[in-house]
Short mmCIF file of C-alpha atoms in Angstrom, two decimals:
data_model
loop_
_atom_site.label_atom_id
_atom_site.label_comp_id
_atom_site.label_asym_id
_atom_site.label_seq_id
_atom_site.Cartn_x
_atom_site.Cartn_y
_atom_site.Cartn_z
CA ASN A 1 -66.25 -65.81 -99.18
CA ALA A 2 -63.34 -67.04 -101.29
CA GLY A 3 -59.83 -66.36 -100.09
CA VAL A 4 -56.86 -65.46 -102.22
CA MET A 5 -56.72 -67.71 -105.27
CA GLN A 6 -53.66 -68.59 -107.25
CA ASN A 7 -53.28 -70.62 -110.40
CA PRO A 8 -51.84 -72.78 -111.51
CA ARG A 9 -50.90 -74.56 -108.29
CA HIS A 10 -48.04 -76.31 -110.06
CA LEU A 11 -46.22 -75.16 -113.18
CA VAL A 12 -43.43 -76.93 -115.03
CA ARG A 13 -41.37 -75.06 -117.59
CA ARG A 14 -38.24 -75.78 -119.57
CA ARG A 15 -35.34 -73.39 -119.46
CA GLY A 16 -35.97 -70.41 -121.72
CA GLN A 17 -39.77 -70.61 -121.60
CA GLU A 18 -42.06 -68.07 -120.02
CA ALA A 19 -43.98 -68.59 -116.78
CA ARG A 20 -47.20 -66.72 -115.97
CA LEU A 21 -48.55 -66.91 -112.45
CA ARG A 22 -51.99 -65.56 -111.61
CA CYS A 23 -53.41 -64.22 -108.39
CA SER A 24 -56.97 -63.22 -107.62
CA PRO A 25 -57.12 -61.27 -104.35
CA MET A 26 -59.82 -61.60 -101.76
CA LYS A 27 -63.05 -59.87 -102.65
CA GLY A 28 -62.76 -56.15 -102.05
CA HIS A 29 -58.96 -56.19 -101.68
CA SER A 30 -57.07 -53.86 -103.98
CA HIS A 31 -53.55 -54.42 -102.64
CA VAL A 32 -51.52 -57.39 -103.85
CA TYR A 33 -48.08 -58.63 -102.83
CA TRP A 34 -45.89 -61.30 -104.41
CA TYR A 35 -43.36 -63.35 -102.45
CA ARG A 36 -40.91 -66.08 -103.39
CA GLN A 37 -40.05 -68.99 -101.12
CA LEU A 38 -37.16 -71.35 -101.68
CA PRO A 39 -37.17 -74.77 -99.98
CA GLU A 40 -36.36 -74.57 -96.27
CA GLU A 41 -36.43 -70.77 -96.36
CA GLY A 42 -38.73 -67.94 -95.41
CA LEU A 43 -40.63 -65.70 -97.75
CA LYS A 44 -38.83 -63.03 -99.72
CA PHE A 45 -40.80 -59.95 -100.76
CA MET A 46 -40.82 -59.29 -104.47
CA VAL A 47 -43.38 -56.63 -105.38
CA TYR A 48 -46.37 -54.71 -104.02
CA LEU A 49 -49.09 -53.54 -106.38
CA GLN A 50 -52.33 -51.65 -106.23
CA LYS A 51 -54.80 -51.64 -109.06
CA GLU A 52 -52.91 -50.50 -112.18
CA ASN A 53 -49.92 -49.33 -110.15
CA ILE A 54 -46.64 -50.83 -108.96
CA ILE A 55 -46.02 -49.37 -105.51
CA ASP A 56 -42.81 -51.15 -104.52
CA GLU A 57 -40.80 -53.51 -106.71
CA SER A 58 -37.60 -53.38 -104.70
CA GLY A 59 -37.54 -57.16 -104.25
CA MET A 60 -38.01 -57.99 -107.87
CA PRO A 61 -35.03 -59.05 -109.99
CA LYS A 62 -34.26 -56.34 -112.51
CA GLU A 63 -34.37 -58.64 -115.51
CA ARG A 64 -36.90 -61.20 -116.75
CA PHE A 65 -39.43 -60.56 -113.98
CA SER A 66 -42.44 -58.31 -114.26
CA ALA A 67 -45.75 -57.91 -112.48
CA GLU A 68 -49.03 -56.22 -113.19
CA PHE A 69 -52.40 -55.77 -111.53
CA PRO A 70 -54.82 -54.49 -114.16
CA LYS A 71 -58.07 -52.69 -113.50
CA GLU A 72 -59.94 -55.87 -114.37
CA GLY A 73 -58.73 -59.39 -113.78
CA PRO A 74 -56.06 -61.04 -111.67
CA SER A 75 -52.57 -59.90 -110.86
CA ILE A 76 -49.95 -61.55 -113.06
CA LEU A 77 -46.34 -62.34 -112.18
CA ARG A 78 -44.45 -63.00 -115.38
CA ILE A 79 -41.04 -64.63 -115.61
CA GLN A 80 -39.43 -64.61 -119.03
CA GLN A 81 -36.72 -67.01 -120.17
CA VAL A 82 -36.88 -69.03 -116.98
CA VAL A 83 -33.72 -70.58 -115.52
CA ARG A 84 -33.36 -73.42 -113.02
CA GLY A 85 -32.77 -70.93 -110.22
CA ASP A 86 -36.31 -69.61 -110.70
CA SER A 87 -37.70 -72.89 -109.32
CA ALA A 88 -39.51 -71.93 -106.13
CA ALA A 89 -42.93 -71.46 -104.58
CA TYR A 90 -44.45 -68.09 -105.43
CA PHE A 91 -47.05 -66.76 -103.03
CA CYS A 92 -49.48 -63.96 -103.52
CA ALA A 93 -51.09 -62.08 -100.64
CA SER A 94 -53.74 -59.39 -100.59
CA SER A 95 -54.89 -56.77 -98.13
CA LEU A 96 -57.91 -54.53 -97.84
CA GLN A 97 -56.13 -51.37 -96.88
CA GLY A 98 -52.56 -50.32 -97.55
CA SER A 99 -49.27 -52.02 -96.95
CA THR A 100 -49.56 -51.96 -93.15
CA ASP A 101 -52.81 -53.91 -93.21
CA THR A 102 -53.06 -57.65 -92.56
CA GLN A 103 -52.01 -59.73 -95.54
CA TYR A 104 -53.89 -62.91 -96.47
CA PHE A 105 -52.01 -65.48 -98.48
CA GLY A 106 -52.98 -67.71 -101.34
CA PRO A 107 -51.93 -71.38 -101.61
CA GLY A 108 -48.99 -70.59 -103.86
CA THR A 109 -47.76 -71.67 -107.28
CA ARG A 110 -44.89 -74.14 -107.31
CA LEU A 111 -42.72 -73.48 -110.33
CA THR A 112 -40.31 -76.15 -111.48
CA VAL A 113 -37.85 -75.35 -114.24
CA LEU A 114 -36.41 -78.38 -115.97
CA GLY B 1 -31.92 -57.74 -97.24
CA GLN B 2 -32.97 -57.52 -93.63
CA GLN B 3 -33.99 -60.77 -92.00
CA LEU B 4 -35.31 -61.75 -88.62
CA ASN B 5 -33.44 -64.22 -86.44
CA GLN B 6 -35.93 -66.97 -85.60
CA SER B 7 -35.18 -69.87 -83.28
CA PRO B 8 -35.16 -72.72 -82.89
CA GLN B 9 -34.88 -73.81 -86.49
CA SER B 10 -36.73 -77.04 -85.77
CA MET B 11 -38.37 -78.84 -82.87
CA PHE B 12 -39.48 -82.42 -82.34
CA ILE B 13 -41.75 -82.84 -79.34
CA GLN B 14 -44.21 -85.25 -77.77
CA GLU B 15 -47.92 -84.61 -77.97
CA GLY B 16 -49.08 -82.66 -74.93
CA GLU B 17 -45.83 -80.73 -74.46
CA ASP B 18 -45.63 -76.96 -74.54
CA VAL B 19 -43.61 -75.24 -77.26
CA SER B 20 -41.84 -71.91 -77.31
CA MET B 21 -40.17 -70.12 -80.23
CA ASN B 22 -38.91 -66.60 -80.66
CA CYS B 23 -37.80 -63.96 -83.11
CA THR B 24 -35.34 -61.12 -82.75
CA SER B 25 -34.57 -58.16 -84.95
CA SER B 26 -31.64 -55.76 -85.11
CA SER B 27 -33.95 -52.74 -85.32
CA ILE B 28 -37.13 -51.57 -83.62
CA PHE B 29 -40.34 -53.01 -85.02
CA ASN B 30 -43.87 -51.65 -84.75
CA THR B 31 -45.65 -54.86 -85.78
CA TRP B 32 -45.03 -58.52 -85.07
CA LEU B 33 -46.97 -61.27 -86.81
CA TRP B 34 -46.94 -65.02 -86.39
CA TYR B 35 -47.97 -67.27 -89.29
CA LYS B 36 -48.27 -71.02 -89.70
CA GLN B 37 -47.61 -72.76 -92.98
CA ASP B 38 -48.83 -76.29 -93.65
CA PRO B 39 -47.09 -78.35 -96.36
CA GLY B 40 -48.13 -77.24 -99.82
CA GLU B 41 -50.12 -74.27 -98.56
CA GLY B 42 -49.66 -70.57 -98.01
CA PRO B 43 -49.01 -69.02 -94.58
CA VAL B 44 -52.02 -68.44 -92.36
CA LEU B 45 -52.00 -65.60 -89.85
CA LEU B 46 -52.18 -66.81 -86.24
CA ILE B 47 -51.59 -63.72 -84.12
CA ALA B 48 -50.87 -60.05 -84.81
CA LEU B 49 -49.20 -57.73 -82.27
CA TYR B 50 -49.04 -53.95 -82.55
CA LYS B 51 -47.86 -52.60 -79.17
CA ALA B 52 -44.77 -53.16 -77.05
CA GLY B 53 -45.59 -55.50 -74.16
CA GLU B 54 -48.80 -56.71 -75.80
CA LEU B 55 -49.71 -60.30 -74.93
CA THR B 56 -52.31 -61.93 -77.15
CA SER B 57 -53.84 -65.40 -77.16
CA ASN B 58 -55.55 -67.42 -79.85
CA GLY B 59 -56.74 -70.69 -78.34
CA ARG B 60 -53.68 -72.61 -77.19
CA LEU B 61 -51.37 -70.05 -78.80
CA THR B 62 -49.96 -67.04 -76.98
CA ALA B 63 -47.63 -64.43 -78.43
CA GLN B 64 -45.97 -61.36 -76.96
CA PHE B 65 -44.50 -58.19 -78.42
CA GLY B 66 -41.23 -57.65 -76.55
CA ILE B 67 -40.74 -54.56 -74.43
CA THR B 68 -37.60 -53.60 -76.34
CA ARG B 69 -39.65 -53.82 -79.59
CA LYS B 70 -36.87 -55.98 -81.01
CA ASP B 71 -38.30 -59.39 -80.22
CA SER B 72 -41.39 -61.52 -79.99
CA PHE B 73 -42.19 -65.03 -78.83
CA LEU B 74 -44.88 -67.58 -79.61
CA ASN B 75 -45.96 -70.28 -77.16
CA ILE B 76 -48.11 -73.28 -77.97
CA SER B 77 -49.55 -75.12 -74.99
CA ALA B 78 -50.52 -78.79 -74.87
CA SER B 79 -49.42 -79.52 -78.44
CA ILE B 80 -51.47 -81.83 -80.65
CA PRO B 81 -50.55 -83.57 -83.93
CA SER B 82 -52.23 -80.93 -86.10
CA ASP B 83 -49.82 -78.31 -84.73
CA VAL B 84 -47.25 -79.80 -87.11
CA GLY B 85 -46.03 -77.26 -89.63
CA ILE B 86 -43.66 -74.37 -90.09
CA TYR B 87 -44.17 -71.29 -87.96
CA PHE B 88 -42.94 -67.97 -89.29
CA CYS B 89 -42.51 -64.69 -87.53
CA ALA B 90 -42.80 -61.52 -89.58
CA GLY B 91 -42.64 -57.89 -88.67
CA ARG B 92 -42.52 -54.32 -89.83
CA ASP B 93 -39.53 -52.11 -89.17
CA ALA B 94 -40.57 -48.87 -87.49
CA GLY B 95 -38.36 -46.98 -89.91
CA ASN B 96 -39.84 -48.60 -93.01
CA ASN B 97 -43.18 -50.16 -92.24
CA ARG B 98 -44.23 -50.84 -95.79
CA LYS B 99 -42.51 -54.20 -96.09
CA LEU B 100 -42.97 -57.33 -94.07
CA ILE B 101 -39.64 -58.81 -92.94
CA TRP B 102 -39.69 -62.59 -92.40
CA GLY B 103 -37.88 -65.08 -90.23
CA LEU B 104 -36.69 -68.37 -91.71
CA GLY B 105 -39.26 -70.40 -89.82
CA THR B 106 -39.43 -72.97 -87.04
CA SER B 107 -40.35 -76.45 -88.22
CA LEU B 108 -42.45 -78.24 -85.61
CA ALA B 109 -42.95 -82.01 -85.51
CA VAL B 110 -45.26 -83.56 -82.92
CA ASN B 111 -44.99 -87.22 -81.99
CA PRO B 112 -48.43 -88.62 -81.08
#
């Protein structure tokens, strides 16, 4: 029974490039959450999605960041024109039921912007 | 955004000692969660609390949901080297329970 999977585990981009982070939720889970973690800090909520719908994107920067969770395939967090300040660990979590249900986390993608 | 006040920020203890850490919020919460994060990994849920006064154990770990609903603590008894990691509290505000609010973590180091 695979847990939440994220890839790549490490991603290096130069300033101005695009970063695509993928998250496959646990089997049967249709709720996905993205968080960002800076070194020595806690997790900051970015966006909550259900299949084909964005439920809450209040933590997402207004520009350059977007997220989707299509009917088929993984959830994608996309960062366009990356800047050094985007360097962080990005975690995906999934839950079976809605937003008040237990969230299970993936191992994260560590993005480094050169 | 809203953040939980988690303390201590870090602890360095001897193997076998007991550990206590806590979290406080400025508003009433209806859920408290304790996670552990190992280096290079995602957080793993340790204990979930849903009722004021609730005391729950998971092996050597014990956590309580404070009576005021504005705090929670986590105790680890008889620490061992594999307890090393960062412990995060997280909770849901009773007025807006959609989002998980996170503490900044307690970094635990155990000297064998």
